[in-house]
XYZ file of C-alpha atoms in Angstrom:
786
model
C -60.011 -25.327 95.673
C -61.085 -21.988 96.965
C -61.936 -19.377 94.630
C -62.717 -15.429 95.233
C -65.711 -13.908 93.536
C -66.102 -10.067 93.608
C -69.473 -9.068 95.500
C -71.472 -8.154 92.322
C -71.493 -11.812 91.832
C -72.084 -12.993 95.187
C -75.139 -10.667 95.401
C -76.253 -11.847 92.054
C -76.193 -15.727 93.246
C -78.010 -14.792 96.046
C -81.230 -13.285 94.086
C -81.216 -14.880 90.936
C -82.734 -18.199 89.681
C -80.370 -20.955 88.708
C -80.110 -21.351 84.998
C -80.153 -24.996 83.685
C -76.725 -26.323 83.141
C -75.134 -26.564 79.556
C -73.677 -29.674 78.101
C -72.154 -30.589 75.000
C -73.715 -34.169 75.299
C -76.583 -34.902 73.363
C -79.768 -34.770 75.641
C -81.478 -37.515 76.916
C -85.192 -38.135 77.764
C -85.560 -39.492 81.062
C -88.026 -37.265 82.239
C -89.834 -38.055 79.035
C -93.889 -38.750 80.346
C -95.036 -42.299 79.953
C -98.388 -41.191 78.180
C -97.146 -42.461 74.658
C -95.967 -45.671 76.279
C -99.163 -46.435 78.455
C -102.559 -47.414 76.951
C -105.088 -44.570 76.686
C -107.310 -44.439 79.638
C -110.951 -45.191 78.755
C -114.352 -46.294 80.218
C -112.938 -49.449 81.638
C -109.627 -48.154 83.076
C -109.944 -44.476 84.130
C -106.733 -42.164 83.785
C -106.653 -41.980 87.699
C -105.662 -45.634 87.643
C -108.930 -46.743 89.014
C -111.525 -48.805 87.525
C -113.533 -46.972 84.998
C -117.262 -46.450 85.372
C -118.130 -49.179 83.029
C -115.402 -51.742 84.386
C -116.348 -55.428 83.679
C -114.986 -58.705 84.546
C -116.067 -62.468 83.961
C -117.087 -64.859 86.572
C -117.253 -68.611 86.717
C -118.794 -70.704 89.336
C -117.636 -74.573 90.031
C -119.152 -77.558 91.771
C -116.601 -80.399 91.784
C -116.059 -83.807 92.881
C -112.408 -85.097 92.934
C -110.970 -88.177 94.294
C -107.588 -89.198 95.281
C -106.496 -92.782 94.783
C -103.919 -93.236 97.003
C -102.895 -96.577 95.856
C -101.990 -95.475 92.672
C -101.364 -91.654 93.034
C -103.970 -90.862 90.666
C -106.697 -87.889 90.648
C -110.252 -88.394 89.057
C -112.492 -85.452 88.960
C -115.782 -84.310 87.564
C -117.060 -80.507 87.346
C -119.617 -78.278 86.446
C -118.986 -74.738 85.485
C -121.332 -71.906 85.193
C -119.593 -69.069 82.795
C -121.111 -65.633 83.137
C -120.391 -63.321 80.310
C -120.443 -60.008 81.887
C -118.329 -58.360 79.234
C -119.940 -56.305 76.107
C -118.833 -59.038 73.774
C -120.299 -61.828 72.284
C -118.469 -65.176 72.660
C -118.530 -68.173 70.139
C -116.315 -70.311 72.152
C -114.619 -70.628 75.534
C -110.798 -71.317 76.541
C -109.832 -73.202 79.794
C -106.492 -73.934 81.273
C -105.223 -77.497 81.591
C -101.936 -76.715 83.355
C -101.339 -80.380 84.126
C -100.449 -80.690 80.465
C -97.083 -79.076 81.110
C -95.944 -82.597 82.264
C -96.667 -84.228 78.895
C -93.632 -85.457 77.286
C -94.294 -83.395 74.269
C -95.174 -80.571 76.134
C -93.690 -76.737 74.989
C -91.896 -76.630 78.724
C -90.279 -80.088 77.993
C -89.076 -79.436 74.702
C -87.946 -76.068 75.003
C -85.804 -76.771 78.331
C -82.301 -75.951 77.803
C -79.376 -77.377 79.441
C -76.127 -76.026 81.158
C -73.171 -74.627 78.982
C -71.079 -77.493 80.234
C -71.742 -80.753 81.926
C -68.823 -81.445 84.679
C -70.988 -82.891 87.459
C -74.403 -84.705 87.348
C -75.286 -86.813 90.316
C -76.943 -90.248 90.199
C -80.010 -88.577 92.054
C -80.299 -85.859 89.252
C -79.999 -88.638 86.781
C -82.733 -90.494 88.066
C -85.098 -87.724 88.421
C -84.246 -86.415 84.919
C -85.254 -89.769 83.750
C -88.401 -90.133 85.483
C -89.186 -86.629 84.265
C -88.931 -87.731 80.747
C -90.916 -91.300 81.288
C -93.719 -89.716 83.466
C -97.296 -90.224 81.750
C -98.361 -86.573 82.879
C -100.978 -84.452 81.721
C -105.025 -83.960 82.010
C -106.671 -87.038 80.384
C -110.088 -85.462 79.100
C -113.000 -88.237 78.990
C -115.881 -85.898 78.631
C -116.976 -82.307 77.820
C -120.873 -81.779 77.713
C -123.495 -78.912 78.165
C -126.365 -78.586 80.791
C -128.404 -81.185 78.532
C -125.798 -83.791 78.673
C -124.889 -83.295 74.905
C -121.411 -83.815 74.141
C -119.731 -80.288 73.268
C -117.138 -79.913 70.709
C -113.658 -79.052 71.982
C -109.988 -78.943 70.885
C -106.840 -79.092 73.387
C -104.049 -76.917 72.511
C -101.184 -77.704 74.574
C -102.158 -76.288 78.084
C -105.314 -74.723 76.722
C -108.795 -76.260 75.417
C -111.100 -74.354 73.520
C -114.889 -75.432 73.866
C -116.904 -74.296 70.849
C -120.213 -73.117 71.970
C -123.335 -74.333 70.078
C -124.662 -71.061 70.101
C -123.036 -67.750 70.573
C -122.903 -66.567 74.299
C -124.237 -62.885 74.198
C -123.671 -60.000 76.825
C -125.318 -60.819 79.885
C -125.900 -64.469 79.323
C -124.492 -67.462 81.285
C -123.789 -70.948 80.004
C -123.306 -74.296 82.085
C -121.368 -77.440 81.064
C -119.246 -80.220 82.338
C -115.871 -81.745 82.264
C -114.526 -85.137 83.246
C -110.758 -85.712 83.716
C -108.099 -87.894 85.080
C -104.165 -87.563 85.527
C -101.408 -89.229 87.304
C -100.083 -87.091 90.172
C -96.451 -86.248 89.913
C -93.777 -86.905 92.450
C -92.926 -83.366 93.713
C -89.395 -84.498 94.666
C -88.398 -85.622 91.291
C -90.341 -83.210 89.259
C -90.098 -79.479 90.112
C -93.579 -78.099 90.319
C -96.353 -76.179 92.279
C -98.111 -79.457 93.219
C -97.807 -83.434 93.413
C -97.036 -85.721 96.069
C -94.337 -86.734 98.540
C -93.810 -90.354 99.557
C -92.031 -90.776 102.943
C -90.294 -94.287 102.850
C -89.735 -94.759 106.571
C -93.266 -95.424 107.290
C -94.510 -95.965 103.885
C -97.253 -92.807 103.483
C -98.008 -90.176 101.006
C -98.678 -86.564 101.518
C -100.608 -84.583 98.679
C -100.637 -80.853 97.817
C -103.120 -80.442 95.037
C -103.045 -76.922 92.789
C -103.821 -76.642 89.023
C -105.542 -79.927 89.487
C -108.694 -79.042 87.713
C -109.566 -77.439 84.139
C -109.798 -73.639 84.754
C -111.389 -71.031 82.940
C -108.775 -68.696 81.284
C -109.531 -65.296 81.934
C -111.210 -62.884 79.393
C -110.913 -59.185 79.792
C -110.957 -55.629 78.073
C -107.095 -55.767 77.572
C -106.221 -59.036 76.308
C -109.379 -60.573 75.033
C -108.816 -64.388 76.053
C -105.625 -64.824 77.832
C -104.564 -67.904 76.508
C -100.648 -67.629 76.632
C -99.412 -71.077 77.050
C -98.046 -72.389 80.494
C -94.435 -72.680 80.060
C -93.594 -72.802 83.751
C -92.659 -69.247 85.001
C -95.609 -67.111 84.164
C -98.297 -68.417 86.676
C -101.959 -67.896 86.343
C -104.760 -65.689 85.016
C -107.852 -66.483 86.662
C -111.498 -65.619 87.125
C -113.450 -64.980 90.724
C -115.990 -67.352 91.284
C -117.786 -69.572 94.050
C -116.940 -72.912 94.462
C -118.306 -76.280 96.090
C -115.880 -78.991 96.273
C -116.236 -82.599 97.254
C -112.760 -84.304 98.051
C -112.815 -88.023 98.505
C -109.549 -89.439 100.225
C -108.963 -92.461 102.140
C -110.923 -92.187 105.578
C -107.809 -91.653 107.717
C -106.528 -88.819 106.010
C -106.879 -85.237 106.863
C -107.759 -82.456 104.374
C -107.187 -79.061 104.576
C -108.473 -76.579 101.608
C -109.285 -73.439 100.223
C -112.549 -72.811 101.679
C -115.105 -73.719 104.897
C -115.640 -77.079 105.622
C -119.108 -77.980 105.515
C -119.578 -81.346 107.150
C -117.390 -81.214 110.101
C -119.769 -83.607 112.144
C -119.013 -86.442 109.821
C -114.966 -85.804 109.045
C -113.921 -84.834 112.658
C -113.859 -86.538 115.806
C -115.946 -85.036 118.697
C -112.579 -84.376 120.272
C -111.437 -82.511 117.076
C -114.250 -80.333 117.070
C -114.111 -79.730 120.780
C -110.239 -78.427 120.165
C -111.391 -76.127 117.120
C -114.000 -74.409 119.356
C -111.011 -74.304 122.035
C -108.835 -72.429 119.464
C -111.377 -69.809 119.051
C -110.394 -68.081 122.057
C -106.723 -69.633 122.416
C -103.705 -67.252 123.148
C -101.315 -69.488 121.314
C -101.839 -72.066 118.271
C -103.716 -75.134 119.947
C -103.135 -78.633 118.348
C -106.302 -79.919 116.667
C -104.448 -83.396 116.132
C -101.238 -83.838 118.099
C -97.935 -85.287 117.057
C -98.494 -88.375 118.657
C -101.850 -88.816 117.088
C -100.424 -88.110 113.704
C -97.780 -90.921 114.552
C -100.384 -93.176 115.523
C -102.394 -92.353 112.176
C -99.371 -93.075 110.295
C -98.997 -96.775 111.474
C -102.651 -97.580 110.587
C -104.273 -98.289 107.613
C -107.553 -96.820 106.155
C -110.913 -98.786 106.040
C -112.579 -97.009 103.640
C -113.198 -93.598 102.181
C -114.788 -90.151 103.042
C -115.650 -87.125 101.268
C -114.769 -83.714 102.684
C -117.031 -81.028 101.414
C -115.770 -77.444 100.984
C -117.550 -74.140 99.799
C -115.336 -70.976 99.225
C -117.100 -67.587 98.077
C -115.411 -65.143 95.604
C -112.109 -66.764 95.047
C -110.185 -67.455 92.114
C -108.615 -70.646 92.370
C -109.115 -73.504 94.693
C -106.363 -76.098 96.389
C -106.034 -78.640 99.166
C -103.814 -80.955 100.836
C -104.270 -84.287 102.112
C -102.552 -86.934 104.109
C -102.901 -89.261 107.378
C -99.733 -87.853 108.491
C -100.606 -84.372 109.378
C -100.556 -82.362 112.694
C -103.008 -79.545 113.042
C -102.708 -76.520 114.805
C -105.173 -73.729 114.822
C -105.807 -70.285 116.543
C -108.481 -67.876 115.608
C -107.442 -64.411 114.922
C -109.609 -60.840 114.809
C -107.881 -59.267 111.809
C -109.303 -55.567 111.820
C -112.960 -57.049 112.804
C -112.862 -60.016 110.542
C -112.530 -63.522 112.484
C -109.968 -65.730 110.592
C -108.843 -69.217 111.673
C -105.340 -69.264 110.862
C -104.323 -73.032 110.803
C -101.246 -75.132 109.952
C -101.035 -78.641 108.496
C -97.482 -80.494 108.682
C -96.010 -84.048 109.173
C -93.554 -84.751 112.230
C -90.847 -84.130 109.918
C -91.642 -80.631 110.056
C -91.137 -79.938 113.782
C -89.867 -78.585 115.964
C -89.997 -75.664 113.804
C -93.693 -75.722 112.030
C -95.350 -76.123 115.480
C -93.445 -72.960 116.849
C -93.353 -70.508 113.983
C -95.940 -71.467 110.972
C -99.166 -70.243 112.696
C -97.867 -67.343 114.262
C -96.122 -66.310 110.889
C -99.740 -66.368 109.328
C -101.108 -64.155 111.904
C -98.365 -61.886 111.663
C -98.829 -61.566 107.989
C -102.657 -60.916 108.094
C -101.782 -57.989 110.583
C -99.210 -56.190 108.534
C -100.640 -56.680 105.226
C -104.235 -55.775 106.216
C -102.529 -52.609 107.681
C -101.116 -51.709 104.391
C -103.384 -52.645 101.847
C -107.071 -53.889 102.929
C -108.657 -55.956 105.539
C -108.350 -59.891 104.831
C -111.632 -60.861 103.583
C -111.543 -64.433 104.146
C -112.474 -66.635 106.958
C -109.424 -69.275 106.610
C -105.937 -68.949 106.202
C -103.777 -72.111 105.803
C -100.102 -72.931 105.871
C -99.285 -76.589 104.637
C -95.596 -78.151 104.771
C -94.768 -80.654 102.235
C -92.946 -81.161 98.999
C -93.826 -77.960 97.430
C -91.178 -75.047 98.584
C -93.396 -72.345 98.221
C -97.009 -71.665 96.393
C -99.940 -69.627 97.000
C -103.618 -70.137 96.554
C -106.971 -68.790 98.192
C -106.834 -69.353 101.884
C -104.077 -71.971 101.486
C -100.436 -72.158 100.837
C -97.736 -74.651 100.467
C -94.420 -74.305 102.166
C -91.327 -76.378 102.341
C -88.463 -75.779 104.854
C -88.195 -78.476 107.268
C -85.376 -78.832 110.112
C -82.653 -81.709 109.984
C -83.688 -85.359 110.919
C -82.547 -85.037 114.318
C -84.340 -81.863 114.908
C -81.709 -79.288 114.582
C -81.757 -76.565 112.151
C -79.785 -73.567 110.753
C -80.631 -70.197 111.138
C -81.178 -69.889 107.120
C -83.820 -72.881 107.658
C -85.643 -71.047 110.459
C -85.971 -67.449 108.889
C -86.573 -69.211 105.655
C -89.540 -70.876 107.165
C -90.811 -67.826 108.677
C -90.367 -65.718 105.374
C -91.713 -68.036 103.078
C -95.115 -68.467 105.214
C -95.120 -64.565 105.373
C -94.687 -64.320 101.421
C -96.984 -67.338 100.356
C -99.999 -66.077 102.936
C -99.257 -62.817 101.481
C -99.844 -63.839 97.886
C -103.647 -64.039 99.278
C -103.609 -59.980 98.869
C -101.553 -60.078 95.486
C -102.514 -61.671 93.172
C -105.686 -63.701 94.858
C -107.640 -60.583 95.842
C -106.033 -57.967 93.824
C -106.223 -60.392 90.785
C -103.199 -58.986 88.170
C -102.330 -60.942 85.069
C -99.732 -63.473 86.448
C -98.905 -65.053 83.279
C -97.964 -61.615 81.562
C -96.861 -59.775 84.438
C -94.907 -61.811 87.346
C -93.591 -58.260 89.328
C -97.308 -57.442 89.698
C -97.741 -60.040 92.350
C -94.225 -61.029 93.028
C -92.915 -57.892 93.356
C -95.686 -56.223 95.447
C -95.798 -59.114 97.718
C -91.802 -59.373 97.978
C -91.881 -55.750 98.940
C -94.764 -56.216 101.807
C -92.966 -59.103 102.861
C -90.023 -57.147 103.651
C -92.185 -54.564 105.842
C -93.730 -57.774 107.558
C -90.203 -59.531 108.301
C -88.878 -55.854 109.713
C -91.664 -56.149 112.054
C -90.971 -59.740 113.264
C -87.881 -58.907 115.083
C -84.987 -56.247 114.989
C -82.318 -56.969 112.377
C -84.452 -59.613 110.439
C -81.941 -60.975 107.790
C -84.329 -59.759 104.985
C -83.325 -61.338 101.677
C -84.973 -58.773 99.256
C -86.156 -55.018 99.967
C -82.793 -53.396 100.887
C -81.484 -51.419 98.170
C -77.907 -52.605 98.950
C -78.936 -56.036 98.179
C -79.920 -55.716 94.644
C -76.636 -53.766 93.558
C -74.974 -56.815 92.322
C -78.147 -57.772 90.071
C -78.240 -54.070 88.832
C -74.772 -54.379 87.225
C -75.327 -57.775 85.690
C -75.010 -58.000 81.963
C -77.895 -60.743 82.537
C -80.551 -58.173 83.490
C -83.866 -57.209 81.694
C -86.485 -54.626 82.252
C -88.902 -55.338 84.808
C -91.581 -55.005 82.191
C -90.522 -58.350 80.667
C -92.910 -61.069 80.012
C -92.856 -63.673 82.767
C -91.417 -66.430 80.426
C -88.584 -63.990 79.173
C -87.179 -62.779 82.313
C -83.854 -63.677 82.881
C -82.705 -64.154 86.671
C -86.382 -64.485 87.625
C -86.105 -64.160 91.327
C -84.096 -60.935 90.976
C -86.284 -59.516 88.040
C -89.809 -60.234 89.112
C -89.271 -60.314 93.027
C -85.997 -58.501 94.162
C -85.854 -55.410 92.063
C -89.443 -54.488 91.689
C -89.496 -54.924 95.691
C -86.316 -52.671 96.263
C -87.919 -50.233 93.869
C -91.425 -49.877 95.942
C -89.079 -49.670 99.161
C -87.051 -46.863 97.647
C -90.243 -44.948 96.430
C -91.502 -45.316 99.900
C -88.284 -44.218 101.997
C -86.899 -41.851 99.627
C -89.132 -40.642 97.011
C -92.365 -40.020 98.320
C -91.957 -40.644 102.010
C -94.001 -43.202 104.024
C -96.902 -41.111 104.507
C -97.807 -40.392 100.821
C -96.511 -43.870 99.669
C -98.757 -45.471 102.306
C -101.604 -43.575 101.290
C -101.300 -44.349 97.705
C -100.478 -48.196 97.920
C -103.542 -48.630 100.174
C -105.701 -46.656 97.492
C -104.562 -48.855 94.644
C -105.062 -51.928 96.940
C -108.514 -51.237 97.934
C -109.735 -49.739 94.484
C -108.637 -53.010 92.560
C -109.688 -55.598 95.436
C -111.291 -58.330 93.455
C -110.680 -56.621 90.172
C -108.030 -57.019 87.791
C -105.373 -54.170 87.500
C -102.652 -53.775 84.781
C -99.673 -52.053 84.960
C -100.493 -48.738 83.729
C -103.382 -48.664 86.453
C -100.934 -49.053 89.131
C -98.443 -46.344 87.719
C -101.339 -43.975 87.474
C -102.964 -44.799 90.765
C -99.656 -44.040 92.809
C -99.302 -40.811 90.816
C -102.695 -40.081 91.304
C -103.111 -40.689 94.815
C -99.650 -39.141 95.869
C -99.926 -36.131 93.444
C -96.352 -36.411 92.637
C -95.183 -37.199 88.900
C -93.290 -40.545 88.957
C -93.110 -41.411 85.327
C -89.312 -40.824 85.620
C -89.224 -43.433 88.239
C -91.421 -46.047 86.448
C -89.329 -45.487 83.126
C -85.784 -45.948 84.934
C -86.840 -48.620 87.218
C -89.186 -50.672 84.955
C -88.562 -49.958 81.463
C -84.973 -49.855 81.398
C -81.767 -51.616 82.712
C -80.109 -48.439 83.902
C -78.606 -48.608 87.495
C -77.642 -46.071 89.973
C -73.885 -44.807 90.337
C -74.240 -41.282 91.027
C -70.082 -40.053 91.143
C -69.067 -36.914 93.442
C -66.835 -35.767 90.826
C -65.146 -32.721 92.491
C -66.369 -29.945 95.121
C -65.546 -26.226 94.332
C -65.353 -23.564 97.322
C -66.056 -20.008 96.423
C -65.954 -17.039 99.078
C -67.047 -13.566 97.948
C -65.005 -10.690 98.031
C -66.482 -7.776 100.188
C -64.068 -5.240 98.637
C -63.134 -4.212 102.440
C -59.059 -4.208 102.087
C -58.858 -5.126 105.786
C -60.623 -8.384 105.543
C -59.818 -9.244 101.940
C -56.357 -9.185 102.388
C -56.138 -10.837 105.530
C -58.482 -13.839 104.211
C -55.601 -13.835 101.067
C -52.797 -13.738 103.677
C -54.186 -16.803 105.427
C -55.096 -18.843 102.390
C -51.517 -18.304 100.828
C -50.160 -19.469 104.441
C -52.279 -22.420 104.004
C -51.691 -23.145 100.627
C -48.619 -25.868 100.369
C -45.045 -24.630 99.014
C -43.735 -26.318 95.975
C -40.354 -28.006 95.882
C -38.961 -25.280 93.960
C -40.332 -22.689 96.513
C -39.044 -24.242 99.287
C -35.544 -24.440 97.899
C -35.441 -20.994 96.433
C -36.786 -19.303 99.777
C -33.483 -19.131 101.477
C -31.972 -17.101 98.185
C -30.984 -13.584 98.880
C -33.552 -11.236 96.893
C -32.591 -8.053 95.175
C -35.226 -6.002 96.482
C -34.557 -6.882 100.158
C -30.902 -5.279 98.999
C -32.480 -2.389 97.144
C -35.705 -1.309 98.993
C -36.179 1.569 96.588
C -37.432 -1.309 94.111
C -40.401 -1.800 96.205
C -43.500 0.072 95.099
C -47.531 -0.230 95.624
C -47.896 -3.758 93.894
C -45.117 -5.313 96.454
C -47.483 -4.224 99.303
C -50.853 -5.020 97.557
C -50.943 -8.679 98.581
C -49.505 -7.827 101.957
C -51.761 -6.777 105.116
C -50.628 -2.899 104.462
C -53.581 -1.022 103.497
C -52.942 2.191 101.548
C -55.154 5.384 101.945
C -56.397 4.884 98.174
C -57.711 1.586 98.975
C -59.437 2.581 102.482
C -61.232 5.566 100.504
C -62.194 3.503 97.622
C -64.086 1.236 100.114
C -65.767 4.087 102.059
C -66.822 5.334 98.856
C -68.443 1.918 97.754
C -70.291 1.321 101.177
C -71.661 4.821 101.045
C -73.569 3.543 97.824
C -75.012 0.388 99.534
C -78.630 0.044 101.217
C -78.565 -1.270 104.829
C -79.736 -4.890 103.595
C -76.530 -4.811 101.106
C -74.650 -3.836 103.815
C -75.861 -7.014 106.085
C -75.192 -9.077 102.946
C -71.514 -8.024 102.966
C -71.260 -9.412 106.459
C -72.911 -12.842 105.834
C -69.408 -14.569 105.933
C -71.066 -17.367 103.357
C -69.172 -20.162 101.563
C -70.322 -21.247 98.355
C -69.847 -24.840 97.816
C -70.224 -26.426 94.226
C -70.807 -29.979 94.320
C -70.364 -31.552 90.857
C -72.428 -34.836 90.309
C -72.244 -37.131 87.505
C -74.956 -39.610 86.765
C -72.504 -42.790 85.900
C -74.985 -45.430 85.840
C -77.722 -43.602 83.701
C -80.691 -44.163 86.354
C -81.770 -40.586 87.503
C -82.433 -40.832 91.354
C -82.538 -38.243 94.140
C -79.216 -36.897 95.707
C -78.808 -37.329 99.553
C -76.026 -35.410 100.685
C -74.391 -35.474 104.481
C -71.934 -32.513 105.064
C -69.744 -32.833 108.000
C -68.396 -29.510 108.938
C -65.246 -28.603 110.677
C -66.888 -28.154 113.977
C -68.143 -31.401 114.079
C -71.668 -31.038 113.308
C -73.472 -32.600 110.293
C -76.170 -31.494 107.956
C -78.292 -33.757 105.501
C -79.375 -32.318 102.417
C -81.999 -34.291 100.389
C -82.608 -33.116 96.710
C -85.366 -34.770 94.361
C -84.682 -36.367 91.534
C -85.760 -33.646 89.368
C -82.271 -32.032 89.639
C -81.710 -33.882 86.702
C -84.318 -33.066 84.483
C -82.313 -30.567 82.366
C -79.135 -32.487 82.357
C -79.300 -36.331 82.819
C -75.818 -36.651 83.158
C -73.976 -33.679 85.022
C -75.237 -31.435 87.277
C -73.743 -28.876 89.749
C -75.309 -28.280 93.210
C -74.429 -24.785 94.798
C -74.730 -24.980 98.648
C -74.272 -22.000 100.684
C -72.966 -22.317 104.356
C -71.530 -20.119 106.838
C -69.679 -23.247 108.182
C -66.649 -24.895 106.361
C -67.009 -28.277 105.267
C -64.842 -31.039 106.002
C -66.126 -33.905 104.322
C -69.179 -34.699 101.916
C -70.901 -38.029 101.720
C -73.115 -38.883 98.873
C -76.215 -41.623 99.627
C -75.002 -42.002 103.390
C -77.420 -44.208 104.317
C -77.583 -46.531 101.492
C -81.018 -45.805 100.159
C -80.528 -45.532 96.552
C -79.013 -48.936 95.450
C -75.770 -46.844 94.289
C -73.463 -49.562 92.979
C -70.318 -47.789 93.400
C -69.601 -46.413 97.023
C -65.859 -45.484 95.974
C -67.116 -41.994 94.222
C -69.409 -41.073 96.952
C -66.981 -39.360 99.218
C -65.125 -36.117 99.002
C -62.469 -36.219 99.925
C -62.212 -39.827 98.614
C -62.011 -42.644 101.486
C -59.964 -45.943 100.648
C -62.229 -48.748 99.592
C -62.371 -51.383 102.445
C -62.371 -55.248 101.875
C -61.152 -58.260 103.154
C -58.996 -61.337 102.213
C -58.393 -64.665 103.880
C -54.695 -65.797 104.436
C -53.983 -69.380 103.600
C -51.098 -71.753 103.799
C -49.922 -73.373 100.489
C -52.276 -76.331 99.379
C -54.442 -75.762 102.599
C -57.018 -73.104 103.629
C -56.798 -71.756 107.155
C -60.515 -73.063 108.770
C -63.296 -70.699 108.744
C -65.102 -70.726 112.066
C -68.464 -69.578 110.160
C -68.166 -72.832 108.554
C -67.805 -74.622 111.966
C -70.692 -73.079 113.458
C -73.014 -74.075 110.354
C -74.925 -76.830 112.075
C -74.062 -78.343 115.336
C -76.505 -80.459 117.577
C -79.050 -78.595 119.715
C -79.113 -79.017 123.457
C -82.850 -79.177 123.109
C -85.263 -79.581 120.260
C -86.119 -75.804 120.257
C -82.190 -74.686 120.162
C -81.399 -73.829 116.688
C -77.894 -74.042 114.953
C -76.009 -71.009 114.114
C -75.506 -69.958 110.345
C -75.174 -66.563 108.439
C -77.919 -64.853 106.437
C -80.700 -67.184 104.922
C -80.966 -68.160 101.395
C -84.195 -67.063 99.447
C -86.849 -69.630 99.712
C -90.159 -68.119 98.403
C -91.500 -69.749 95.606
C -90.464 -73.094 93.531
């Protein structure tokens, strides 16, 4: 609708500041600062989000001997732990994590497992796996806990935790040493979904072991939580201390071991040919086979003649994992990561080819390049990806990844991109949380969300139009509308829709923060600053929030509050557009404008039918007077004289303002979803040109629900589109246009009792002409992390 305003109002609009919009609705508080929620800064954690000047963290060094019994699938271990109390507190006892106890029959994880609302289908294999889970004798069997003088120490096992009572209090600055002996049955990871275990290959009778959470590990003690001994229920992962490891791994002498750390006895463990190939891998341009497929297949057919002990050393890591099998193909390539020489390596059985030999090590190297650019240089000498029964899981320098092709060597696009994505994701976890050592047991999003965000950036640098599952705002829309949504700031064990809550939503939030709120330059600087300041330290959520604000110089409390502390969603509606044009008081131009507007205005039905009727003023012209001519182009002498007198009172600048010919568009916006966000408008003009207007979220600061934006332009607007680039995760695009556009969708025709064939389903999998030719498929399903 077009409105006229007198010139005095037009001049006022040009020079006066805008007043806050008035609303009858109760004021909300979406821009309220977070200081009342976030913990008070102190000498350990600064207000800037950086570690404080008296920041501290504990340390634990490990010397471990471990053996895998390949005949019984059992692990036997003994360890010596040196624990350093670097806190200002005196400790009377220590807590260790016994993560294997999650597999005990009476564990909290098993007892609190719920079933589906209805049981309509249950396969025999599912039933067999459930029975295996119910009867499996899992859990750490602790056989000895002794001090440095070999005297027994009192200990108490509390579900997945163990408390060791110290004979004397451990004062600040002191250290203590003790040993633990244990054993446990290794779970079949194909039957019990887990983060470690074995896979049995019935065709050749061999086993592949991926070992994690296999040794009693020190629980973390920190300035925020004290002892972090929240029980392990399965979702919330691990909170650990850094330390140095020396681990001796005894396995059958025909096994190959890939592990956290650097191999200390290669001359005893590797053949001369394998050592030579490793040397050649230091200058190779492509991944080079250390063990070929033919050699791995020959090993599958053999039997061990004894045992071998592989010795690995790792400095400044928070955990330790390894994989062992006689089935492994092994490839490697040395890569220079910003000056750090890293041996990138992949271990996989023949069942992983042709995908693994083609993509795994390349994905490792690509990840190190991209993540190092956005955070810090990868500091370790090794980076490994292993194929086995674990779908996706990460540890320092090594990760386990599951995707494989079909037995005939064909694969879908989902499998191909699923493999690339899960390798990127799990290798990326070396940065978060293996180095930026957040509390996974409490806040899953601090590693999964940040890592999924960087995974998205890495995927987009792999190839154009990479089918990323998470990161694009439009992909999170359905979850943002879900009634099962809980805030991101929910404890790991209580989060609903875990993948969306801890991975997808925070990754999308960071992408929006980078692209729409801060811009790439400010965001990238701030994110690097956070990553580098907290490298090898333990940040908490407040540290991340404060660091991003401190380094960017932008108040983001409204963003953290909306995206992380609420379940609000983005739905900004373009309610209406009003057009105002100024009256210049020039009777010539103003009357011409009114005449044009009257001609453009559609006639009502009655007006159309009444137009042919004879009019009395036409029969008796003497009835016409001044008012009959006011809205016509006839300008009276009185009108012309009044205008000349008015112009004489104006300054030269005011006369120029009268001739600007501006249109005043008022764009009325409504925040339907509750999440305050920037407003991005694309204006298309009658002449075909376009203009984009980007308005910060602070436009909502006076009224969180309704605002009106005035736009001045000489051009006439044809249409306005809200969020034209789909960058804010707006959940309802139907209310994003003026004038309104039809909402497009598709449906499938079918014959009664029979659907028409879907050509995409026919392309789902077909034999490949060669082992490296993929089958076609649509976008892959999410793969990272079991």
